[in-house]
């Protein structure tokens, strides 16, 4: 039977479960895992609690890239813990300063046809190299590191056929912004995007990776490109030709839906504040004054991207009213820029060179001024994520960012990149060899085996994973908070300045919904202490964005037992189940309107509801009305919820 690329990878890794797209769960084998420091400490604490001697996955890599600020002892404690645990259990450790996990994984480890599970929502970046790469909560990654399966909804595959080639001044970021414009940021949960068509060969692997990266903003499970001669060229230039295999869809392969994009017609685009889904053409924004331009993040920090920017700025100065910063994706990128004199071009143009890490993208530095307009090449512009609530963040391509750096306002990069008939357009080719230096990847020789007598370093910032309690028989609680649509995990569990508390749940839990309702954490803790359950009422697309399981773990710690939402995004939904919180959705979305914050809500026989068909009638004691909610669960998920979360369920199963 003809198969698409996604089916080929899934069948090669199939362990069991449902194979009908969109219906039920299937389990797959994971070849490689990836963690980063902000989600990694909890992932490894959970891995430790599984009681295994070493990692069982073919390759496990622990990156330190999010929290590299080291103000106070907390980040450094995290790094020391992660390093020791990596050595002990056979994980490759990428030292702080080596680069951003997704860029590094693409460069050094990604393999066409293999599966990758990462505790970061942008793990699908590796789809650019033909991997099936999926973002998940840390506990799911811990299980996969231990050799356990990963469960996903059997996906509906959307084929995106690319034709033609990009015009000078238009790049991969504009393509993915166009895709987001076409498909939206909501309602894509059980889908995978598979790219194909004659235009694919005109995109380099880093460009494909930019496109796969921001599939996360659509909420899809992953995005996958074929593996072809362009992939082989990239792997050869990385000294890894042996990792290549051809991967293409069969001629008659079937898809759930087909979309066509002619690359030749794509124009420079931007995502306007405050959602990656607010996409418009750059031509609609021309002349808007810009105060800050930041280039980097796992979306746009490759050699190709930064060399393009450096060449655009070469011999010029950044506009005096604009602060410009560049954060390269990896040491490889910085070293190559330095060797070619491009770093000097950037510095002499007046660019601030930032660390090759997530940095500004997660809002832990370079926050814009009050009300400032910030143009960024990153992937998320949720309100407040930059660290400044009133800032207006636009997501653009490196070309558009560099154009604004020069002109001081939103400008079309095309006339700058392509000044014909005066001169030739600026085109950056992929190099024949990348500068390879793996010296900041530690423990490669003991990968998979570990060094059993390594002492685990646990400084005071290394806390414990909170234990979930079995669900109450009757859910009697308060609608402790009512929020609207598109509540992101950044709203639920702020990062930025609070990122350093990721390993300390009682401390971090104090900031749940900090910028939405500053009283929430105290109110929820008070309810918990009197035995009253906390219930979160939400609109559409609750839990958009990151994979941070803290957005479930900290609410669990505060005694949240259920969400009642119009819809819930995939990774967050799975994290809620993993931490024993029931992710209900309204059968009738209008019932959302009838609930107020503070209402007393009741579900009788919650155990029966969960063990049965997941349908429940909620009694609103405050208004003396009822409404229906439901949750669709596999037998595995029922077991997890009834036992108070995945760790408790694993312990019970082992028992
Ligand atoms: C993000 O981009 O939001 C993050 C920070 O990388 C998160 C992970 C985290 O919260 O630690 C993600 O994308 O999953
Ligand atoms: Fe890091 Fe930003 Fe990428 Fe998240 S989106 S992994 S914070 S660079």
XYZ file of C-alpha atoms and ligand atoms in Angstrom:
677
model
C 0.000 0.000 0.000
C 1.422 3.437 -0.895
C 2.546 5.443 2.120
C 3.345 9.036 2.894
C 6.553 9.926 4.767
C 4.839 10.190 8.136
C 3.272 6.741 7.746
C 6.635 5.275 6.728
C 8.298 6.557 9.900
C 5.341 5.658 12.116
C 5.102 2.097 10.765
C 8.851 1.602 11.221
C 8.472 2.632 14.874
C 5.008 1.230 15.587
C 4.550 -0.587 18.877
C 0.778 -0.803 19.162
C -2.572 0.944 19.273
C -4.879 2.699 16.897
C -3.915 3.268 13.274
C -7.008 5.153 12.146
C -6.068 8.835 11.698
C -7.568 11.109 14.319
C -9.015 8.197 16.327
C -7.420 6.945 19.513
C -3.851 6.566 20.630
C -0.921 4.760 19.067
C 2.413 3.945 20.691
C 5.750 4.398 18.942
C 9.399 3.664 19.713
C 11.617 6.695 20.222
C 15.191 6.624 18.841
C 16.513 9.871 20.294
C 15.540 12.222 23.111
C 16.338 15.846 23.760
C 15.905 17.940 26.888
C 16.781 21.523 27.709
C 17.604 22.941 31.117
C 14.290 24.739 31.769
C 12.303 21.532 31.402
C 15.247 19.177 31.919
C 15.699 19.278 35.673
C 12.152 18.004 36.237
C 12.521 15.500 33.385
C 15.653 13.999 34.966
C 14.193 14.072 38.485
C 11.303 12.068 37.042
C 13.712 9.806 35.172
C 15.585 9.192 38.434
C 12.338 8.245 40.129
C 11.834 5.474 37.541
C 14.744 3.692 39.227
C 16.622 2.683 36.060
C 20.389 2.239 35.834
C 20.905 4.129 32.595
C 19.080 5.595 29.620
C 17.763 3.039 27.150
C 16.964 5.315 24.200
C 19.490 5.115 21.349
C 20.686 8.648 22.043
C 19.725 11.081 24.791
C 21.061 14.641 24.783
C 20.723 17.206 27.581
C 21.148 20.789 26.369
C 21.666 23.880 28.498
C 20.433 26.868 26.530
C 17.419 28.508 28.171
C 18.655 29.613 31.566
C 22.193 30.798 31.034
C 21.891 34.136 32.794
C 23.153 32.890 36.173
C 21.944 35.737 38.346
C 21.937 34.043 41.737
C 22.913 30.448 42.335
C 19.799 28.831 40.873
C 20.775 28.418 37.203
C 24.250 27.242 38.089
C 22.776 24.666 40.500
C 20.560 23.403 37.693
C 23.503 23.103 35.312
C 25.573 21.179 37.855
C 22.694 18.782 38.530
C 22.059 18.221 34.823
C 25.725 17.596 34.132
C 26.080 15.028 36.906
C 22.880 13.204 36.022
C 23.959 13.062 32.358
C 27.271 11.463 33.242
C 25.622 9.051 35.677
C 22.940 7.769 33.298
C 24.620 7.936 29.883
C 23.212 11.166 28.478
C 25.279 13.437 26.200
C 25.586 16.835 27.917
C 25.727 20.012 25.858
C 27.433 22.665 27.969
C 26.028 26.172 28.315
C 27.570 28.222 25.527
C 27.324 25.414 22.982
C 24.081 26.739 21.514
C 20.327 26.298 21.212
C 19.103 22.707 21.461
C 17.196 22.600 18.166
C 19.932 24.192 16.082
C 22.551 21.891 17.648
C 20.449 18.781 17.266
C 19.923 19.536 13.598
C 23.649 20.100 13.088
C 25.066 17.190 15.029
C 22.525 14.423 15.737
C 19.342 14.557 13.639
C 18.811 11.568 11.310
C 16.308 11.218 8.474
C 13.701 8.544 9.167
C 14.354 8.421 12.923
C 12.096 9.548 15.800
C 12.997 12.249 18.300
C 11.079 13.184 21.445
C 12.033 16.438 23.159
C 10.881 18.300 26.240
C 10.474 21.444 24.201
C 7.664 22.356 21.840
C 10.042 23.292 19.017
C 11.572 19.819 18.855
C 9.907 19.420 15.395
C 12.704 21.668 14.036
C 14.473 18.376 13.248
C 11.659 17.669 10.783
C 13.765 19.800 8.454
C 16.154 16.874 8.163
C 13.414 14.267 7.696
C 12.995 13.190 11.322
C 9.665 12.650 12.981
C 10.381 14.960 15.907
C 7.788 15.653 18.579
C 7.598 17.986 21.580
C 6.229 16.617 24.849
C 6.246 17.114 28.594
C 9.371 16.175 30.535
C 7.795 13.083 32.043
C 6.954 11.655 28.610
C 10.571 12.253 27.624
C 11.757 10.616 30.854
C 9.724 7.520 29.993
C 11.160 7.494 26.440
C 14.693 7.863 27.842
C 13.930 4.775 29.875
C 13.065 2.914 26.674
C 9.294 3.284 27.099
C 6.933 4.074 24.223
C 5.513 7.460 23.360
C 1.760 7.695 22.882
C 0.218 10.026 20.333
C -3.125 10.420 18.642
C -2.927 8.566 15.361
C -2.321 11.614 13.152
C -4.122 13.101 10.181
C -1.423 14.066 7.693
C -1.745 17.309 5.748
C 0.387 17.484 2.615
C 1.827 20.910 1.829
C 3.005 20.918 -1.759
C 5.656 23.547 -2.436
C 6.311 24.719 -5.971
C 8.688 27.275 -7.463
C 11.453 29.019 -5.569
C 11.707 31.990 -3.218
C 12.455 35.417 -4.647
C 15.457 37.355 -3.257
C 14.534 39.013 0.047
C 11.892 36.390 0.864
C 12.854 33.461 3.074
C 11.630 30.416 4.954
C 10.147 32.484 7.789
C 7.803 34.128 5.308
C 6.749 30.674 4.088
C 5.826 29.409 7.530
C 4.047 32.669 8.366
C 2.018 32.102 5.211
C 1.250 28.525 6.298
C 0.124 29.827 9.703
C -2.009 32.419 7.941
C -3.664 29.651 5.908
C -4.175 27.057 8.643
C -4.458 29.171 11.831
C -3.137 28.540 15.328
C -6.167 26.642 16.650
C -7.776 23.292 15.966
C -4.772 21.523 14.412
C -4.057 19.230 17.350
C -4.020 15.733 15.831
C -2.299 16.740 12.593
C 1.154 16.418 11.098
C 2.309 18.596 8.211
C 4.232 16.781 5.503
C 6.019 18.943 2.945
C 6.689 17.818 -0.603
C 6.605 18.959 -4.193
C 9.090 20.266 -6.733
C 9.834 23.404 -4.691
C 11.316 21.513 -1.724
C 14.645 21.036 -3.460
C 14.998 24.835 -3.569
C 15.080 25.032 0.220
C 18.215 24.237 2.241
C 17.983 22.105 5.393
C 18.210 25.143 7.746
C 15.401 26.798 5.754
C 13.306 23.639 6.013
C 14.077 23.603 9.731
C 12.735 27.162 10.114
C 9.485 26.019 8.525
C 9.257 22.839 10.622
C 10.126 24.805 13.775
C 7.118 27.105 13.625
C 4.708 24.289 12.916
C 4.578 24.346 16.730
C 2.665 27.610 16.476
C -0.063 25.845 14.497
C -0.408 23.304 17.280
C 0.364 20.336 15.008
C 2.129 17.246 16.351
C 5.051 17.725 13.974
C 6.164 18.849 10.510
C 8.277 16.646 8.248
C 10.298 17.254 5.094
C 11.543 14.580 2.697
C 15.197 13.549 2.863
C 16.816 14.179 -0.529
C 20.089 15.275 -2.111
C 19.846 18.638 -0.284
C 19.671 16.732 3.013
C 22.654 14.645 1.944
C 24.629 17.790 1.129
C 23.862 19.220 4.579
C 24.811 16.000 6.379
C 27.975 15.685 4.291
C 28.939 19.260 5.189
C 28.391 18.273 8.832
C 30.678 15.250 8.386
C 27.686 12.911 8.810
C 26.928 11.581 5.334
C 26.591 8.115 6.920
C 23.446 9.265 8.753
C 21.627 9.964 5.497
C 18.867 7.880 4.006
C 16.436 8.806 1.276
C 12.916 9.465 2.392
C 10.062 10.312 0.056
C 6.326 9.789 -0.092
C 5.069 7.053 -2.417
C 3.428 8.317 -5.595
C -0.106 7.342 -4.657
C 0.249 8.248 -0.974
C -2.934 9.493 0.637
C -3.444 12.573 2.775
C -6.172 13.948 4.982
C -5.903 17.308 3.223
C -3.734 18.963 0.568
C -2.503 22.545 0.426
C -0.413 24.138 -2.335
C 2.029 27.004 -1.984
C 3.985 28.533 -4.834
C 7.220 29.760 -3.263
C 7.682 32.249 -6.091
C 4.548 34.090 -4.916
C 5.457 34.286 -1.225
C 6.014 37.842 0.006
C 7.670 39.179 3.171
C 5.270 38.660 6.068
C 4.998 39.529 9.756
C 3.062 38.175 12.722
C 1.664 41.187 14.564
C 1.153 41.493 18.331
C 0.255 39.373 20.305
C -0.024 36.076 18.433
C 1.997 34.215 15.795
C -1.391 33.832 14.107
C -1.861 37.575 13.450
C -0.128 37.389 10.091
C -0.081 40.166 7.519
C 2.102 41.199 4.570
C 5.006 43.513 5.384
C 3.635 45.945 2.821
C 0.738 46.619 5.230
C 3.130 47.775 7.940
C 5.683 49.841 6.048
C 7.044 52.906 7.846
C 6.108 51.836 11.383
C 8.909 53.089 13.676
C 10.918 50.273 15.290
C 12.834 50.534 18.563
C 14.411 47.120 18.862
C 15.501 44.395 16.428
C 16.510 40.979 17.760
C 17.767 38.265 15.452
C 18.203 34.685 16.602
C 16.209 31.937 18.426
C 15.767 28.347 17.288
C 13.740 29.623 14.318
C 16.284 31.862 12.607
C 19.822 31.591 13.915
C 21.545 29.452 11.288
C 24.717 30.316 9.423
C 22.618 31.169 6.359
C 20.351 33.520 8.298
C 23.049 35.384 10.159
C 25.398 35.627 7.199
C 22.547 37.177 5.220
C 22.059 39.757 7.980
C 25.799 40.449 8.250
C 26.059 41.019 4.511
C 23.042 43.323 4.569
C 24.681 45.387 7.337
C 28.245 45.217 5.979
C 29.786 48.685 5.692
C 26.629 50.334 7.100
C 25.474 51.472 10.545
C 22.306 50.497 12.368
C 19.756 53.286 12.677
C 20.512 55.436 15.747
C 17.008 54.901 17.199
C 17.148 51.103 17.013
C 18.776 48.681 19.464
C 19.946 45.647 17.494
C 21.018 42.307 18.955
C 22.041 39.014 17.398
C 22.040 35.649 19.188
C 23.593 32.951 16.967
C 22.168 29.449 17.180
C 25.351 27.582 17.952
C 29.096 27.761 18.433
C 29.449 26.409 14.922
C 27.554 29.405 13.574
C 29.490 31.960 15.667
C 32.834 30.411 14.780
C 32.061 30.441 11.076
C 30.832 34.035 11.231
C 33.985 34.996 13.109
C 36.343 33.213 10.712
C 34.727 34.899 7.717
C 34.944 38.357 9.313
C 31.152 38.613 9.444
C 31.110 39.074 13.198
C 33.319 42.130 12.686
C 30.829 43.444 10.119
C 28.026 43.097 12.643
C 29.976 44.677 15.494
C 31.100 47.566 13.358
C 27.521 48.140 12.201
C 26.577 48.651 15.868
C 24.978 45.282 16.604
C 25.064 43.877 20.141
C 26.378 40.325 20.012
C 24.382 38.158 22.406
C 25.133 34.709 23.742
C 24.321 31.764 21.495
C 21.352 30.704 23.613
C 17.570 31.212 23.829
C 18.114 34.485 25.717
C 15.800 37.219 24.478
C 13.321 34.711 23.021
C 12.224 33.506 26.437
C 12.231 37.025 27.872
C 15.067 36.591 30.307
C 16.943 39.584 28.951
C 16.735 42.355 26.310
C 13.196 43.252 27.351
C 12.019 46.207 25.251
C 11.147 49.606 26.700
C 7.567 50.392 27.675
C 5.328 50.491 24.574
C 8.332 49.829 22.315
C 8.033 48.107 18.942
C 10.341 45.098 18.801
C 10.969 43.150 15.580
C 12.149 39.619 16.280
C 13.001 36.593 14.212
C 11.749 34.253 16.939
C 8.545 32.233 16.882
C 6.314 33.568 19.665
C 5.066 37.072 20.416
C 2.574 36.330 23.176
C 1.739 39.334 25.303
C 4.410 39.882 27.949
C 6.703 37.058 26.774
C 9.400 39.624 25.954
C 9.364 40.691 29.606
C 7.500 43.943 28.808
C 3.745 43.683 28.795
C 3.112 46.828 26.773
C 5.738 46.027 24.125
C 4.546 45.371 20.575
C 6.454 42.351 19.250
C 6.379 41.523 15.529
C 7.780 38.240 14.199
C 9.649 38.600 10.920
C 12.355 37.063 8.757
C 16.062 37.876 9.271
C 15.941 39.916 6.043
C 13.032 42.049 7.247
C 14.689 42.428 10.665
C 17.948 43.614 9.095
C 16.083 46.044 6.842
C 14.456 47.637 9.893
C 17.809 47.728 11.695
C 19.073 49.947 8.885
C 16.043 52.126 8.270
C 14.567 52.439 11.784
C 11.120 51.424 10.598
C 9.354 48.373 9.151
C 10.662 48.162 5.597
C 10.495 45.831 2.642
C 13.819 43.943 2.490
C 13.478 43.076 -1.199
C 14.922 46.303 -2.695
C 17.864 46.067 -0.256
C 18.623 42.411 -1.032
C 17.942 42.765 -4.732
C 19.085 46.200 -5.933
C 19.010 45.240 -9.636
C 19.713 46.689 -12.209
C 22.465 48.410 -10.139
C 23.927 45.248 -8.543
C 23.355 41.507 -8.175
C 20.976 40.192 -5.494
C 22.519 39.030 -2.243
C 22.390 35.222 -2.113
C 23.955 33.121 0.666
C 24.840 29.571 -0.402
C 25.131 26.676 2.032
C 28.803 25.896 2.741
C 30.493 22.659 1.593
C 31.742 22.081 5.120
C 30.585 23.469 8.427
C 33.124 24.132 11.211
C 32.763 20.985 13.293
C 33.850 21.012 16.934
C 32.021 18.710 19.330
C 34.199 19.505 22.321
C 31.329 21.096 24.255
C 29.293 17.895 24.060
C 30.419 15.958 27.128
C 30.148 12.232 27.901
C 29.854 11.116 24.277
C 32.100 8.124 24.989
C 29.891 6.921 27.861
C 26.601 7.758 26.091
C 24.007 5.060 26.663
C 26.149 3.405 29.340
C 26.752 6.084 31.951
C 29.218 6.167 34.800
C 27.327 4.478 37.655
C 29.325 5.846 40.591
C 28.953 9.506 39.549
C 27.614 11.467 42.526
C 24.507 13.490 41.620
C 25.016 17.160 42.509
C 21.916 18.552 44.224
C 22.305 22.187 45.220
C 19.545 23.946 47.163
C 17.701 24.857 43.929
C 17.117 21.221 43.066
C 13.721 20.414 44.518
C 11.480 17.425 44.131
C 8.763 16.381 41.739
C 5.427 16.938 43.492
C 3.393 13.770 43.916
C -0.161 13.741 42.625
C -3.036 12.415 44.730
C -5.709 10.100 43.315
C -8.754 12.000 42.059
C -11.475 12.656 44.635
C -14.648 10.557 44.307
C -16.742 13.718 44.168
C -15.306 16.813 42.568
C -16.443 19.674 44.742
C -14.691 22.879 43.935
C -14.568 26.478 42.915
C -14.163 28.066 39.486
C -11.067 29.711 40.906
C -10.285 31.539 37.675
C -12.102 32.170 34.400
C -9.929 33.009 31.400
C -10.630 33.675 27.726
C -9.403 32.197 24.428
C -5.801 31.389 23.450
C -4.435 31.276 26.978
C -0.824 30.246 26.461
C 1.470 28.374 28.787
C 3.298 31.712 29.144
C 0.096 33.096 30.715
C -0.279 30.062 32.974
C 3.333 29.705 34.046
C 5.437 32.763 33.196
C 9.045 32.183 32.171
C 11.467 35.136 31.756
C 12.463 36.467 35.162
C 10.735 33.516 36.860
C 12.543 30.893 34.799
C 15.121 30.253 37.474
C 12.544 28.600 39.731
C 11.860 25.736 37.318
C 13.473 23.204 39.670
C 11.660 24.429 42.764
C 7.936 23.798 42.428
C 6.664 25.339 45.724
C 8.457 28.574 44.811
C 7.513 28.570 41.106
C 3.862 27.756 41.905
C 3.543 31.198 43.522
C 3.576 32.699 40.022
C 0.841 30.632 38.348
C -1.302 33.111 36.320
C 0.839 35.916 37.793
C -0.027 38.385 35.039
C -3.634 37.250 34.562
C -4.791 37.184 38.178
C -2.078 37.939 40.748
C -4.349 36.563 43.504
C -4.809 33.164 41.842
C -1.950 31.280 43.496
C -2.857 32.416 47.022
C -6.583 31.739 46.478
C -5.913 28.312 45.001
C -3.547 27.336 47.818
C -6.145 28.429 50.389
C -8.827 26.297 48.694
C -6.446 23.341 48.533
C -5.704 23.635 52.250
C -9.416 23.514 53.094
C -10.006 20.505 50.849
C -11.804 22.425 48.072
C -10.781 21.579 44.501
C -9.690 24.355 42.143
C -11.230 24.352 38.660
C -9.998 26.488 35.760
C -12.613 27.745 33.282
C -11.181 28.555 29.861
C -12.129 29.418 26.290
C -10.678 28.036 23.063
C -7.146 26.726 22.601
C -6.207 26.643 26.280
C -2.505 25.842 26.843
C -1.147 27.030 23.475
C 2.586 27.285 23.110
C 5.277 25.587 25.066
C 5.694 22.056 26.354
C 6.485 23.211 29.892
C 4.841 20.667 32.146
C 5.161 23.232 34.932
C 1.941 24.711 33.512
C 0.286 21.505 34.760
C 2.637 20.553 37.596
C 2.370 23.869 39.468
C -1.438 24.051 39.169
C -1.523 20.448 40.439
C 0.623 21.546 43.380
C -1.944 24.290 44.074
C -4.787 21.756 44.105
C -6.203 22.249 40.602
C -8.185 19.112 39.774
C -9.916 19.965 36.503
C -9.969 22.320 33.553
C -13.234 23.066 31.781
C -12.417 24.664 28.452
C -13.871 25.092 24.973
C -10.733 23.389 23.614
C -7.269 22.438 24.887
C -4.016 22.215 22.920
C -2.220 18.869 22.485
C 0.950 19.013 24.592
C -0.760 20.804 27.450
C -3.682 18.340 27.364
C -1.221 15.449 27.716
C 0.655 17.251 30.501
C -2.603 17.801 32.412
C -3.367 14.073 32.290
C 0.218 13.254 33.277
C -0.231 15.405 36.383
C -3.654 14.110 37.328
C -5.742 17.110 36.213
C -8.880 16.259 34.214
C -8.948 18.161 30.876
C -12.697 18.493 30.328
C -14.212 20.352 27.385
C -17.714 21.794 27.246
C -20.174 19.722 25.218
C -21.911 22.983 24.459
C -19.362 25.835 24.224
C -22.035 28.407 25.149
C -22.082 26.976 28.672
C -18.796 28.811 29.183
C -20.791 32.058 29.309
C -22.958 30.860 32.193
C -20.043 30.339 34.603
C -18.491 33.124 36.686
C -15.252 33.151 38.581
C -15.986 32.040 42.143
C -18.930 29.751 41.240
C -19.170 26.527 43.242
C -19.125 23.501 40.924
C -19.838 19.845 41.608
C -19.374 16.557 39.726
C -20.628 13.454 41.491
C -18.991 10.070 40.934
C -15.927 11.484 39.223
C -14.248 8.064 39.338
C -17.131 6.500 37.441
C -16.999 9.325 34.894
C -13.282 8.815 34.274
C -13.446 5.027 34.250
C -16.516 5.157 31.996
C -17.198 7.252 28.902
C -15.787 10.526 30.288
C -19.122 12.374 30.155
C -20.228 14.329 33.199
C -22.965 16.703 34.254
C -21.656 19.594 36.306
C -23.920 21.163 38.890
C -23.277 24.883 39.347
C -24.394 25.365 42.945
C -24.090 29.142 42.725
C -26.495 29.511 39.808
C -28.442 26.295 40.453
C -27.950 25.170 36.862
C -26.249 22.225 35.181
C -24.106 21.788 32.091
C -22.310 18.893 30.424
C -18.597 18.359 29.926
C -16.607 15.430 28.589
C -13.121 14.068 28.190
C -12.071 11.394 25.681
C -9.578 9.065 27.309
C -7.774 5.882 26.356
C -7.642 3.088 28.960
C -4.040 4.130 29.680
C -5.059 7.725 30.330
C -7.933 6.620 32.576
C -5.483 4.634 34.686
C -3.129 7.615 34.924
C -5.857 10.053 35.958
C -7.456 7.748 38.499
C -4.103 7.217 40.177
C -3.168 10.891 40.376
C -0.755 11.212 37.469
C 1.759 9.295 35.424
C 4.448 8.843 38.082
C 1.953 7.476 40.576
C 0.486 5.245 37.847
C 3.924 3.905 36.871
C 4.673 3.170 40.540
C 1.321 1.384 40.917
C 1.874 -0.579 37.714
C 5.354 -1.606 38.895
C 3.827 -2.588 42.246
C 9.372 28.245 24.709
O 9.808 28.584 23.621
O 8.291 28.641 25.163
C 10.209 27.287 25.545
C 10.733 28.050 26.707
O 11.279 26.830 24.790
C 9.308 26.135 25.978
C 9.933 25.207 26.930
C 9.939 25.710 28.339
O 8.986 26.359 28.768
O 10.908 25.420 29.039
C 8.783 25.291 24.809
O 8.714 25.770 23.706
O 8.367 24.141 25.030
Fe 14.590 28.615 23.052
Fe 12.952 30.400 22.030
Fe 13.409 28.189 20.744
Fe 11.965 28.127 22.992
S 11.412 29.113 21.086
S 13.621 26.710 22.404
S 12.987 29.726 24.181
S 14.902 29.764 21.195
